[in-house]
Coordinates of C-alpha atoms in Angstrom, one line a residue:
Chain A
M1418 CA 114.2 119.7 68.2
Q1419 CA 113.1 122.6 70.2
E1420 CA 112.0 121.8 73.8
I1421 CA 108.2 121.7 74.2
K1422 CA 106.9 124.1 76.8
T1423 CA 103.6 125.4 75.5
V1424 CA 100.9 123.3 74.0
L1425 CA 98.0 124.7 72.1
I1426 CA 94.8 122.7 72.0
V1427 CA 92.6 123.7 69.0
G1428 CA 88.9 122.9 69.6
S1429 CA 87.4 122.8 73.1
G1430 CA 85.1 119.9 72.8
T1431 CA 85.2 116.6 74.7
M1432 CA 88.5 115.4 73.4
G1433 CA 90.2 118.8 73.4
R1434 CA 89.3 119.2 77.1
K1435 CA 90.6 115.8 78.0
I1436 CA 93.9 116.4 76.1
A1437 CA 94.2 119.8 77.8
F1438 CA 94.0 118.1 81.1
L1439 CA 96.7 115.6 80.2
T1440 CA 99.2 118.3 79.0
A1441 CA 98.5 120.6 82.0
A1442 CA 98.8 117.7 84.4
A1443 CA 102.2 116.9 82.9
G1444 CA 103.4 120.5 83.5
F1445 CA 103.0 122.0 80.1
E1446 CA 101.6 125.5 79.7
T1447 CA 98.3 124.6 78.0
R1448 CA 96.2 126.9 75.8
I1449 CA 92.8 126.1 74.5
Y1450 CA 91.6 127.9 71.4
D1451 CA 88.1 128.0 70.2
I1452 CA 86.0 130.4 68.1
S1453 CA 83.5 131.5 70.7
E1454 CA 83.7 132.7 74.3
K1455 CA 80.7 130.6 75.1
A1456 CA 82.5 127.4 73.9
L1457 CA 85.5 128.3 76.0
A1458 CA 83.3 129.0 79.1
D1459 CA 81.7 125.6 78.7
A1460 CA 85.2 124.0 78.2
Q1461 CA 86.4 125.7 81.4
K1462 CA 83.7 124.0 83.4
G1463 CA 84.3 120.8 81.6
V1464 CA 88.0 120.8 82.4
E1465 CA 87.2 121.5 86.0
R1466 CA 85.0 118.3 86.1
I1467 CA 87.8 116.3 84.4
V1468 CA 90.2 117.5 87.0
R1469 CA 87.9 116.6 89.8
R1470 CA 87.3 113.1 88.3
A1471 CA 91.1 112.7 88.0
V1472 CA 91.5 113.5 91.7
A1473 CA 88.6 111.1 92.6
R1474 CA 90.3 108.2 90.8
G1475 CA 93.7 109.1 92.1
A1476 CA 95.2 110.1 88.7
I1477 CA 96.5 113.3 90.4
A1478 CA 96.7 114.4 94.0
A1479 CA 94.1 116.9 95.3
S1480 CA 97.0 119.3 96.0
E1481 CA 97.8 119.4 92.3
E1482 CA 94.3 120.4 91.2
E1483 CA 94.9 124.2 91.5
G1484 CA 98.2 124.0 89.7
V1485 CA 96.8 122.0 86.8
L1486 CA 93.9 124.5 86.3
A1487 CA 96.3 127.4 86.6
R1488 CA 98.4 126.1 83.7
I1489 CA 95.3 126.2 81.4
S1490 CA 94.3 129.3 79.6
S1491 CA 91.6 130.0 76.9
F1492 CA 91.8 132.1 73.7
T1493 CA 89.5 133.2 71.0
D1494 CA 92.3 135.2 69.4
M1495 CA 94.3 132.7 67.4
A1496 CA 97.3 134.9 67.0
L1497 CA 97.7 135.2 70.8
A1498 CA 97.0 131.5 71.3
A1499 CA 99.6 130.6 68.7
K1500 CA 102.4 132.9 69.8
D1501 CA 105.3 130.8 71.1
A1502 CA 103.3 127.6 70.9
D1503 CA 105.5 124.5 70.5
F1504 CA 103.0 121.8 70.0
I1505 CA 99.5 121.8 68.5
S1506 CA 96.8 119.2 69.1
E1507 CA 93.7 119.8 66.9
S1508 CA 90.3 118.3 67.8
I1509 CA 87.8 120.3 65.6
P1510 CA 85.0 118.8 63.5
E1511 CA 85.8 116.0 61.1
D1512 CA 86.0 118.1 57.9
P1513 CA 89.3 117.9 56.0
A1514 CA 88.7 121.3 54.3
L1515 CA 88.0 123.0 57.6
K1516 CA 91.0 121.3 59.3
G1517 CA 93.2 122.3 56.4
R1518 CA 92.0 125.9 56.6
V1519 CA 92.6 126.1 60.4
F1520 CA 96.1 124.5 60.1
G1521 CA 96.9 126.9 57.3
E1522 CA 96.1 129.9 59.6
L1523 CA 98.0 128.3 62.4
N1524 CA 101.0 127.9 60.1
R1525 CA 101.2 131.6 59.6
L1526 CA 100.8 132.3 63.4
C1527 CA 102.9 129.6 65.1
P1528 CA 106.7 129.4 65.4
E1529 CA 108.4 127.6 62.6
H1530 CA 109.5 124.8 64.9
A1531 CA 106.0 124.0 66.2
I1532 CA 104.7 120.5 65.6
F1533 CA 101.2 120.1 64.3
T1534 CA 99.0 117.1 65.2
T1535 CA 95.5 116.1 64.5
N1536 CA 93.3 114.0 66.7
T1537 CA 91.0 113.1 63.8
S1538 CA 89.2 109.8 64.4
S1539 CA 88.3 109.0 60.8
L1540 CA 90.3 111.1 58.4
M1541 CA 93.8 110.4 57.1
P1542 CA 96.4 113.1 57.8
S1543 CA 97.5 113.2 54.1
M1544 CA 94.0 114.6 53.3
F1545 CA 95.1 118.0 54.6
A1546 CA 98.9 117.6 55.2
G1547 CA 99.6 120.0 52.3
A1548 CA 97.2 122.6 53.7
T1549 CA 99.1 122.7 57.0
G1550 CA 102.0 124.4 55.2
R1551 CA 104.5 122.3 57.2
P1552 CA 103.7 118.7 56.2
D1553 CA 107.1 117.4 57.5
R1554 CA 106.1 118.6 61.0
F1555 CA 102.6 117.2 60.9
A1556 CA 101.1 113.8 61.9
A1557 CA 98.0 112.3 63.5
L1558 CA 98.2 112.0 67.3
H1559 CA 95.1 110.1 68.2
F1560 CA 93.7 109.6 71.7
H1561 CA 91.0 107.0 72.7
N1562 CA 89.5 107.9 76.1
P1563 CA 92.4 109.2 78.2
E1564 CA 90.2 109.0 81.3
V1565 CA 90.1 105.2 80.8
D1566 CA 93.1 104.1 78.8
R1567 CA 96.5 105.4 78.0
I1568 CA 96.9 104.3 74.4
V1569 CA 97.8 107.0 71.8
D1570 CA 98.3 106.3 68.1
I1571 CA 100.9 108.3 66.2
M1572 CA 100.2 108.0 62.5
P1573 CA 102.4 109.7 59.9
H1574 CA 101.5 110.7 56.4
P1575 CA 104.1 110.0 53.7
G1576 CA 105.7 113.5 54.2
T1577 CA 106.1 113.3 58.0
S1578 CA 109.7 113.5 59.0
K1579 CA 111.4 111.0 61.3
E1580 CA 112.4 113.8 63.6
T1581 CA 108.7 114.8 64.0
M1582 CA 107.7 111.2 64.7
A1583 CA 110.4 111.0 67.4
A1584 CA 109.4 114.3 68.9
I1585 CA 105.8 113.3 69.1
Q1586 CA 106.8 110.0 70.6
D1587 CA 108.7 111.9 73.3
F1588 CA 105.8 114.2 73.9
V1589 CA 103.4 111.3 74.4
K1590 CA 105.7 109.8 77.0
A1591 CA 106.0 113.2 78.7
I1592 CA 102.2 113.3 79.1
R1593 CA 102.4 109.8 80.6
M1594 CA 100.6 108.1 77.7
I1595 CA 101.6 105.0 75.8
P1596 CA 102.6 105.7 72.2
I1597 CA 101.7 103.3 69.5
E1598 CA 103.9 104.1 66.6
M1599 CA 102.4 103.5 63.2
H1600 CA 105.1 103.2 60.5
R1601 CA 102.8 104.3 57.7
E1602 CA 99.5 105.9 57.0
N1603 CA 96.6 103.5 57.3
P1604 CA 92.8 103.8 56.9
G1605 CA 92.2 103.2 60.6
Y1606 CA 94.4 103.4 63.8
V1607 CA 95.7 100.3 65.3
F1608 CA 93.1 99.5 67.9
N1609 CA 90.3 100.9 65.7
S1610 CA 91.2 98.6 62.8
M1611 CA 90.9 95.6 65.0
F1612 CA 87.8 96.8 66.8
M1613 CA 85.9 97.5 63.6
S1614 CA 86.9 94.1 62.3
L1615 CA 85.5 92.5 65.4
L1616 CA 82.3 94.6 65.2
G1617 CA 81.9 94.0 61.4
S1618 CA 82.2 90.2 62.0
A1619 CA 79.6 90.3 64.7
L1620 CA 77.3 92.4 62.5
T1621 CA 77.8 89.9 59.7
L1622 CA 76.7 87.0 61.8
A1623 CA 73.5 88.8 62.9
A1624 CA 72.7 90.4 59.6
R1625 CA 73.0 87.1 57.8
G1626 CA 70.7 85.5 60.4
V1627 CA 73.4 83.1 61.5
A1628 CA 73.0 83.9 65.2
S1629 CA 71.2 86.4 67.4
P1630 CA 73.0 89.4 68.8
E1631 CA 72.6 87.9 72.3
D1632 CA 74.2 84.6 71.2
V1633 CA 77.0 86.5 69.4
D1634 CA 77.7 88.4 72.7
R1635 CA 77.5 85.2 74.8
S1636 CA 80.1 83.5 72.5
W1637 CA 82.5 86.3 72.8
M1638 CA 82.0 86.9 76.5
G1639 CA 82.1 83.1 77.3
V1640 CA 85.2 82.2 75.4
M1641 CA 87.1 85.5 75.9
Q1642 CA 86.0 85.8 79.5
M1643 CA 85.1 89.4 79.0
P1644 CA 82.3 91.3 80.7
I1645 CA 80.8 92.6 77.5
G1646 CA 80.4 91.4 73.9
P1647 CA 80.4 93.2 70.5
F1648 CA 76.7 94.2 70.4
G1649 CA 77.0 95.5 74.0
M1650 CA 80.1 97.4 72.9
M1651 CA 78.2 98.9 69.9
D1652 CA 75.5 100.1 72.2
Q1653 CA 78.2 101.9 74.2
V1654 CA 79.9 103.4 71.2
G1655 CA 76.5 104.5 69.9
L1656 CA 74.7 102.9 67.0
E1657 CA 74.7 106.0 64.9
T1658 CA 78.5 106.1 65.0
V1659 CA 78.8 102.4 64.2
W1660 CA 76.3 102.8 61.3
K1661 CA 78.2 105.8 59.9
I1662 CA 81.5 104.0 59.9
T1663 CA 79.9 100.8 58.5
D1664 CA 78.1 102.8 55.8
Y1665 CA 81.2 104.7 54.9
W1666 CA 83.2 101.5 54.5
A1667 CA 80.4 100.0 52.5
S1668 CA 80.5 102.9 50.1
V1669 CA 84.4 102.8 49.9
T1670 CA 84.8 99.1 49.5
K1671 CA 81.5 98.4 47.6
A1672 CA 81.5 95.1 49.6
S1673 CA 78.0 93.6 49.6
Q1674 CA 78.3 92.3 53.2
A1675 CA 79.3 95.7 54.4
K1676 CA 76.2 97.2 52.7
A1677 CA 74.1 94.5 54.3
N1678 CA 75.6 95.3 57.7
A1679 CA 74.9 99.0 57.3
A1680 CA 71.3 98.2 56.2
Y1681 CA 70.9 96.0 59.3
L1682 CA 72.0 98.9 61.5
K1683 CA 69.9 101.6 59.7
P1684 CA 66.5 100.9 61.4
F1685 CA 68.0 101.4 64.8
V1686 CA 69.3 104.8 63.7
D1687 CA 66.0 105.7 62.0
E1688 CA 64.0 104.8 65.2
G1689 CA 66.4 106.7 67.5
K1690 CA 67.6 103.5 69.2
L1691 CA 71.1 104.6 69.4
G1692 CA 72.3 102.5 72.3
A1693 CA 73.0 103.1 75.9
K1694 CA 72.6 106.9 75.7
T1695 CA 69.1 106.7 74.4
G1696 CA 68.0 103.8 76.6
T1697 CA 67.6 101.3 73.8
G1698 CA 69.8 99.8 71.2
F1699 CA 70.5 96.1 70.8
Y1700 CA 69.7 96.0 74.6
S1701 CA 67.6 98.1 77.0
Y1702 CA 69.3 100.4 79.5
P1703 CA 70.2 101.2 82.2
A1704 CA 70.1 97.5 83.2
P1705 CA 71.0 95.6 79.9
A1706 CA 70.6 91.9 79.7
W1707 CA 74.3 91.4 79.0
G1708 CA 75.1 92.9 82.4
Q1709 CA 72.9 90.4 84.3
P1710 CA 74.6 87.6 86.1
D1711 CA 72.5 84.9 84.3
F1712 CA 73.1 86.3 80.8
L1713 CA 75.5 83.6 79.7
E1714 CA 73.1 80.9 80.8
G1715 CA 70.5 82.5 78.4
T1716 CA 67.7 82.1 80.8
Q1717 CA 66.6 85.7 81.1
A1718 CA 64.3 87.5 78.7
S1719 CA 66.3 89.4 76.1
G1720 CA 66.4 93.2 76.3
Chain B
M802 CA 62.3 62.5 70.8
Q803 CA 63.8 59.5 72.5
E804 CA 65.4 60.2 75.9
I805 CA 69.1 60.3 75.8
K806 CA 70.8 57.8 78.1
T807 CA 73.9 56.6 76.3
V808 CA 76.4 58.9 74.6
L809 CA 79.0 57.6 72.1
I810 CA 82.2 59.6 71.7
V811 CA 83.9 58.7 68.4
G812 CA 87.6 59.5 68.5
S813 CA 89.6 59.5 71.7
G814 CA 91.8 62.5 71.2
T815 CA 92.0 65.6 73.3
M816 CA 88.5 66.8 72.5
G817 CA 86.9 63.4 72.6
R818 CA 88.2 62.9 76.1
K819 CA 87.0 66.3 77.3
I820 CA 83.5 65.7 75.9
A821 CA 83.5 62.2 77.4
F822 CA 84.2 63.8 80.8
L823 CA 81.3 66.3 80.4
T824 CA 78.8 63.7 79.5
A825 CA 79.9 61.2 82.2
A826 CA 79.9 64.0 84.8
A827 CA 76.3 64.9 83.8
G828 CA 75.3 61.3 84.4
F829 CA 75.1 59.8 80.9
E830 CA 76.5 56.4 80.2
T831 CA 79.5 57.3 78.1
R832 CA 81.3 55.2 75.6
I833 CA 84.5 56.1 73.8
Y834 CA 85.2 54.4 70.5
D835 CA 88.6 54.4 68.7
I836 CA 90.3 52.1 66.3
S837 CA 93.2 50.9 68.5
E838 CA 93.5 49.6 72.1
K839 CA 96.6 51.7 72.4
A840 CA 94.6 54.9 71.7
L841 CA 92.0 53.9 74.2
A842 CA 94.5 53.1 76.9
D843 CA 96.0 56.6 76.4
A844 CA 92.6 58.1 76.5
Q845 CA 91.7 56.3 79.7
K846 CA 94.7 57.9 81.4
G847 CA 93.8 61.2 79.8
V848 CA 90.3 61.1 81.1
E849 CA 91.6 60.3 84.6
R850 CA 93.8 63.5 84.4
I851 CA 90.8 65.5 83.2
V852 CA 88.7 64.2 86.1
R853 CA 91.5 65.1 88.6
R854 CA 91.7 68.6 87.2
A855 CA 88.0 69.0 87.4
V856 CA 88.1 68.0 91.1
A857 CA 91.0 70.4 91.6
R858 CA 89.2 73.4 90.2
G859 CA 85.9 72.4 92.0
A860 CA 84.0 71.5 88.8
I861 CA 83.0 68.2 90.5
A862 CA 83.3 67.0 94.0
A863 CA 86.1 64.5 94.9
S864 CA 83.3 62.1 95.9
E865 CA 82.0 62.1 92.3
E866 CA 85.3 61.1 90.8
E867 CA 84.8 57.4 90.9
G868 CA 81.2 57.5 89.7
V869 CA 82.2 59.7 86.7
L870 CA 85.0 57.2 85.7
A871 CA 82.7 54.2 86.2
R872 CA 80.3 55.7 83.6
I873 CA 82.9 55.7 80.9
S874 CA 83.7 52.6 78.9
S875 CA 86.0 52.1 75.9
F876 CA 85.4 50.1 72.7
T877 CA 87.3 49.2 69.6
D878 CA 84.3 47.2 68.3
M879 CA 82.1 49.8 66.7
A880 CA 79.0 47.5 66.7
L881 CA 79.2 47.1 70.4
A882 CA 79.9 50.8 71.0
A883 CA 76.9 51.8 68.8
K884 CA 74.4 49.4 70.3
D885 CA 71.6 51.4 72.0
A886 CA 73.6 54.6 71.7
D887 CA 71.3 57.6 71.7
F888 CA 73.7 60.5 70.9
I889 CA 76.9 60.5 68.9
S890 CA 79.7 63.1 69.2
E891 CA 82.4 62.7 66.7
S892 CA 86.0 64.1 67.1
I893 CA 88.1 62.3 64.5
P894 CA 90.6 63.8 62.0
E895 CA 89.4 66.8 59.9
D896 CA 88.8 64.8 56.7
P897 CA 85.3 65.0 55.3
A898 CA 85.6 61.7 53.4
L899 CA 86.8 59.9 56.5
K900 CA 84.1 61.5 58.6
G901 CA 81.5 60.5 56.0
R902 CA 82.7 56.9 56.0
V903 CA 82.7 56.6 59.8
F904 CA 79.2 58.2 60.1
G905 CA 78.0 55.8 57.3
E906 CA 79.1 52.8 59.3
L907 CA 77.6 54.3 62.5
N908 CA 74.3 54.8 60.7
R909 CA 74.1 51.0 60.0
L910 CA 75.0 50.2 63.7
C911 CA 73.2 52.8 65.7
P912 CA 69.5 52.9 66.7
E913 CA 67.4 54.8 64.2
H914 CA 66.6 57.6 66.7
A915 CA 70.2 58.3 67.5
I916 CA 71.4 61.9 66.9
F917 CA 74.7 62.3 65.1
T918 CA 76.9 65.3 65.8
T919 CA 80.3 66.4 64.6
N920 CA 82.8 68.4 66.6
T921 CA 84.6 69.5 63.4
S922 CA 86.5 72.7 63.9
S923 CA 86.9 73.7 60.3
L924 CA 84.6 71.7 58.0
M925 CA 80.9 72.4 57.3
P926 CA 78.4 69.6 58.2
S927 CA 76.9 69.7 54.8
M928 CA 80.2 68.3 53.4
F929 CA 79.3 64.9 54.8
A930 CA 75.6 65.2 55.8
G931 CA 74.5 62.9 53.0
A932 CA 77.1 60.3 53.9
T933 CA 75.7 60.0 57.5
G934 CA 72.6 58.4 56.0
R935 CA 70.5 60.4 58.4
P936 CA 71.0 64.1 57.5
D937 CA 67.9 65.2 59.3
R938 CA 69.3 63.9 62.6
F939 CA 72.8 65.4 62.0
A940 CA 74.4 68.7 62.9
A941 CA 77.6 70.2 64.1
L942 CA 78.0 70.4 67.9
H943 CA 81.2 72.3 68.5
F944 CA 83.1 72.7 71.8
H945 CA 85.9 75.2 72.5
N946 CA 87.8 74.2 75.5
P947 CA 85.3 72.8 78.0
E948 CA 87.9 72.9 80.8
V949 CA 88.0 76.7 80.4
D950 CA 84.7 77.9 78.9
R951 CA 81.2 76.6 78.6
I952 CA 80.3 77.8 75.1
V953 CA 79.1 75.2 72.6
D954 CA 78.0 76.0 69.0
I955 CA 75.1 74.1 67.4
M956 CA 75.3 74.5 63.7
P957 CA 72.8 72.9 61.3
H958 CA 73.2 72.1 57.7
P959 CA 70.3 72.8 55.4
G960 CA 68.8 69.3 56.0
T961 CA 68.9 69.3 59.8
S962 CA 65.4 69.0 61.3
K963 CA 64.1 71.5 63.9
E964 CA 63.5 68.5 66.3
T965 CA 67.1 67.6 66.0
M966 CA 68.2 71.2 66.8
A967 CA 65.9 71.2 69.8
A968 CA 67.1 67.9 71.1
I969 CA 70.8 68.9 70.7
Q970 CA 70.0 72.2 72.6
D971 CA 68.5 70.2 75.4
F972 CA 71.4 67.9 75.5
V973 CA 73.9 70.8 75.7
K974 CA 72.0 72.2 78.7
A975 CA 71.9 68.7 80.3
I976 CA 75.7 68.6 80.2
R977 CA 75.7 72.1 81.8
M978 CA 77.1 73.9 78.8
I979 CA 75.8 77.1 77.1
P980 CA 74.3 76.4 73.7
I981 CA 74.9 79.0 71.0
E982 CA 72.2 78.2 68.4
M983 CA 73.2 79.0 64.8
H984 CA 70.2 79.4 62.5
R985 CA 72.1 78.4 59.4
E986 CA 75.3 76.8 58.2
N987 CA 78.2 79.3 58.1
P988 CA 81.8 79.0 57.2
G989 CA 82.9 79.4 60.9
Y990 CA 81.3 79.1 64.2
V991 CA 80.1 82.2 66.1
F992 CA 83.1 82.9 68.3
N993 CA 85.6 81.6 65.7
S994 CA 84.3 83.9 63.0
M995 CA 84.9 86.9 65.3
F996 CA 88.2 85.6 66.6
M997 CA 89.6 85.0 63.1
S998 CA 88.4 88.5 62.0
L999 CA 90.3 90.0 65.0
L1000 CA 93.4 88.0 64.3
G1001 CA 93.2 88.7 60.5
S1002 CA 93.0 92.4 61.2
A1003 CA 96.0 92.2 63.6
L1004 CA 98.0 90.3 61.0
T1005 CA 97.1 92.8 58.3
L1006 CA 98.5 95.6 60.4
A1007 CA 101.8 93.8 61.0
A1008 CA 102.1 92.3 57.5
R1009 CA 101.5 95.7 55.9
G1010 CA 104.2 97.1 58.2
V1011 CA 101.7 99.5 59.8
A1012 CA 102.7 98.6 63.4
S1013 CA 104.8 96.0 65.2
P1014 CA 103.1 92.9 66.7
E1015 CA 104.0 94.3 70.1
D1016 CA 102.3 97.7 69.5
V1017 CA 99.3 95.9 68.0
D1018 CA 99.0 93.9 71.2
R1019 CA 99.6 97.0 73.4
S1020 CA 96.7 98.7 71.6
W1021 CA 94.3 95.9 72.2
M1022 CA 95.3 95.2 75.7
G1023 CA 95.4 98.9 76.7
V1024 CA 92.0 99.9 75.3
M1025 CA 90.2 96.6 75.9
Q1026 CA 91.8 96.2 79.3
M1027 CA 92.7 92.6 78.5
P1028 CA 95.6 90.6 79.7
I1029 CA 96.7 89.4 76.2
G1030 CA 96.6 90.8 72.7
P1031 CA 96.0 89.2 69.3
F1032 CA 99.7 88.1 68.7
G1033 CA 99.9 86.7 72.2
M1034 CA 96.7 84.8 71.5
M1035 CA 98.1 83.5 68.2
D1036 CA 101.1 82.1 70.1
Q1037 CA 98.7 80.3 72.4
V1038 CA 96.6 78.9 69.5
G1039 CA 99.8 77.8 67.7
L1040 CA 101.1 79.6 64.6
E1041 CA 100.8 76.5 62.4
T1042 CA 97.1 76.5 63.1
V1043 CA 96.7 80.2 62.5
W1044 CA 98.7 79.9 59.3
K1045 CA 96.7 76.9 58.1
I1046 CA 93.4 78.7 58.6
T1047 CA 94.8 82.0 57.1
D1048 CA 96.2 80.1 54.1
Y1049 CA 93.0 78.2 53.6
W1050 CA 91.0 81.4 53.5
A1051 CA 93.5 83.0 51.2
S1052 CA 93.0 80.1 48.8
V1053 CA 89.2 80.2 49.1
T1054 CA 88.7 84.0 48.9
K1055 CA 91.7 84.8 46.6
A1056 CA 92.0 88.0 48.7
S1057 CA 95.4 89.5 48.3
Q1058 CA 95.6 90.7 51.9
A1059 CA 94.8 87.2 53.2
K1060 CA 97.6 85.8 51.0
A1061 CA 100.0 88.4 52.3
N1062 CA 99.0 87.5 55.9
A1063 CA 99.6 83.8 55.2
A1064 CA 103.0 84.7 53.7
Y1065 CA 103.8 86.8 56.8
L1066 CA 103.1 83.7 59.0
K1067 CA 104.8 81.1 56.8
P1068 CA 108.4 81.8 58.0
F1069 CA 107.4 81.2 61.6
V1070 CA 106.0 77.8 60.6
D1071 CA 109.0 76.9 58.4
E1072 CA 111.4 77.7 61.3
G1073 CA 109.4 75.8 63.8
K1074 CA 108.5 78.9 65.8
L1075 CA 105.0 77.8 66.4
G1076 CA 104.3 79.8 69.6
A1077 CA 104.1 79.0 73.3
K1078 CA 104.4 75.3 72.9
T1079 CA 107.7 75.5 71.0
G1080 CA 109.2 78.3 73.2
T1081 CA 109.2 80.9 70.4
G1082 CA 106.6 82.5 68.2
F1083 CA 105.9 86.2 68.1
Y1084 CA 107.2 86.2 71.7
S1085 CA 109.6 84.0 73.7
Y1086 CA 108.3 81.6 76.3
P1087 CA 107.8 80.7 79.1
A1088 CA 108.0 84.4 80.2
P1089 CA 106.7 86.3 77.2
A1090 CA 107.1 90.1 77.1
W1091 CA 103.3 90.6 76.9
G1092 CA 103.0 89.0 80.3
Q1093 CA 105.4 91.3 82.0
P1094 CA 104.1 94.2 84.1
D1095 CA 105.9 96.9 82.1
F1096 CA 104.7 95.6 78.7
L1097 CA 102.2 98.3 78.1
E1098 CA 104.8 101.0 78.9
G1099 CA 107.0 99.5 76.1
T1100 CA 110.2 99.9 78.1
Q1101 CA 111.3 96.2 78.1
A1102 CA 113.2 94.5 75.3
S1103 CA 110.8 92.8 72.9
G1104 CA 110.8 88.9 73.0

């Protein structure tokens, strides 16, 4: 395997910026590609904020700040961005046809040895592996929130080579993250599969009228000794996202309980009660009941 | 509702003893009934240990120790134990016919106003509600580990009266626990439903060969920032118990993945690798890999 020196981040949104920081902080020459100068200008400011936050929490030294930023460059010209790139991390919109088209272009422009990875959160790599033109050198490399945790899923599709998996694993370690190696393609990364099962089970209890969201959260927090329960977590993720995933699975599995859970979430979405970011979801923000010291006792008003 | 003064604990095993401590510590006259003097003598020693641990962790003052123990008495004569009892908590073996028979006897011997509750972990109260002779004054009242958490599920069956639910709720608060009110009977208490979904999802990932138990645990621990993951938790619960529940659900639901998960657990049970208590399960004890500081990094040998 060719040594990785230059990393190309495709898509300059929230995730692309965070991944660009990681690779630049680890010493890789990092390029960010996006279609507009405006997007790249925004991303530049975003990366600067990420770097400042990293200094603030001690992830990098203040003296490293300048060097990290100097290793990041921006491109609207894909041919220039792709030249001599050794490793691609894609974080563009969740459309398999779009992803396939962009990887197809990159395949023409990148060196033959370059490894292609997608940070897709909901698609399976096999959906556009063929379109990449180099399926053996392609896999999903999925980040959670690298400012908070270090877990990274590596998910192959049936055509991903062992060498590619090993090279991605080494790359993940080089950027100081923790690789979770998936041995086969799966509808859901490792953490996400468990998390959605937990949320689905919590939703089922509330949608069936077995217990209130507050009591469901109390149970989880009380027994697990955790500071937040499933409905509090859903408010953090955003109820539109939780609804979309629930509704998608309801349509795939045709399971009546999944449909009931999606229907239970829908009014929140329709009324714009999307969770913490909108001020209301299962709880009211910025001071949700679940965060109050007496929440477990159940003595405060709900909200 | 009649005031509750005297609580009768039926069954002097681990849970019966812990519940007896709670009720005695809250000031209730507490009676423990069991079929043999030997069982009761063991229980007496067990309760003394529970009381000492409660003093050690500051749950009660050392000065209260004597008073708590003085409020607990033991009986092999059910008629004597049942006389003037206001509240019954049953923790005998998980056999609906046995539970029904014992509650039927208690129904003849207890005051008419007495409330009957079962601490069953896996049965539904409706399975023996009729046999209690007082279905309206009967519900499940389920404790987790009251030495560690304060969560208590109250689960009605379709015939439980509102007054009974309210009285049980008040009783739970009186013994300083946190009541989780279930509005209808459900195959699984609130926390247990979510916990089994999480464990089932983790098992599915490993049984399907998607990821190793260690990587599944790393994902959960890393993203949730928890000190233990699902496979570590299974080792704590005991793999025989996890297998029994998984196998039971496989037989009820006929779901092929549940069957595969049960089959994945079976060799551990057959080989006596039941988890922490036997020294081996998914990990080796007493110093399991998941408890080591470098576990998330994945650099230590598995075990």
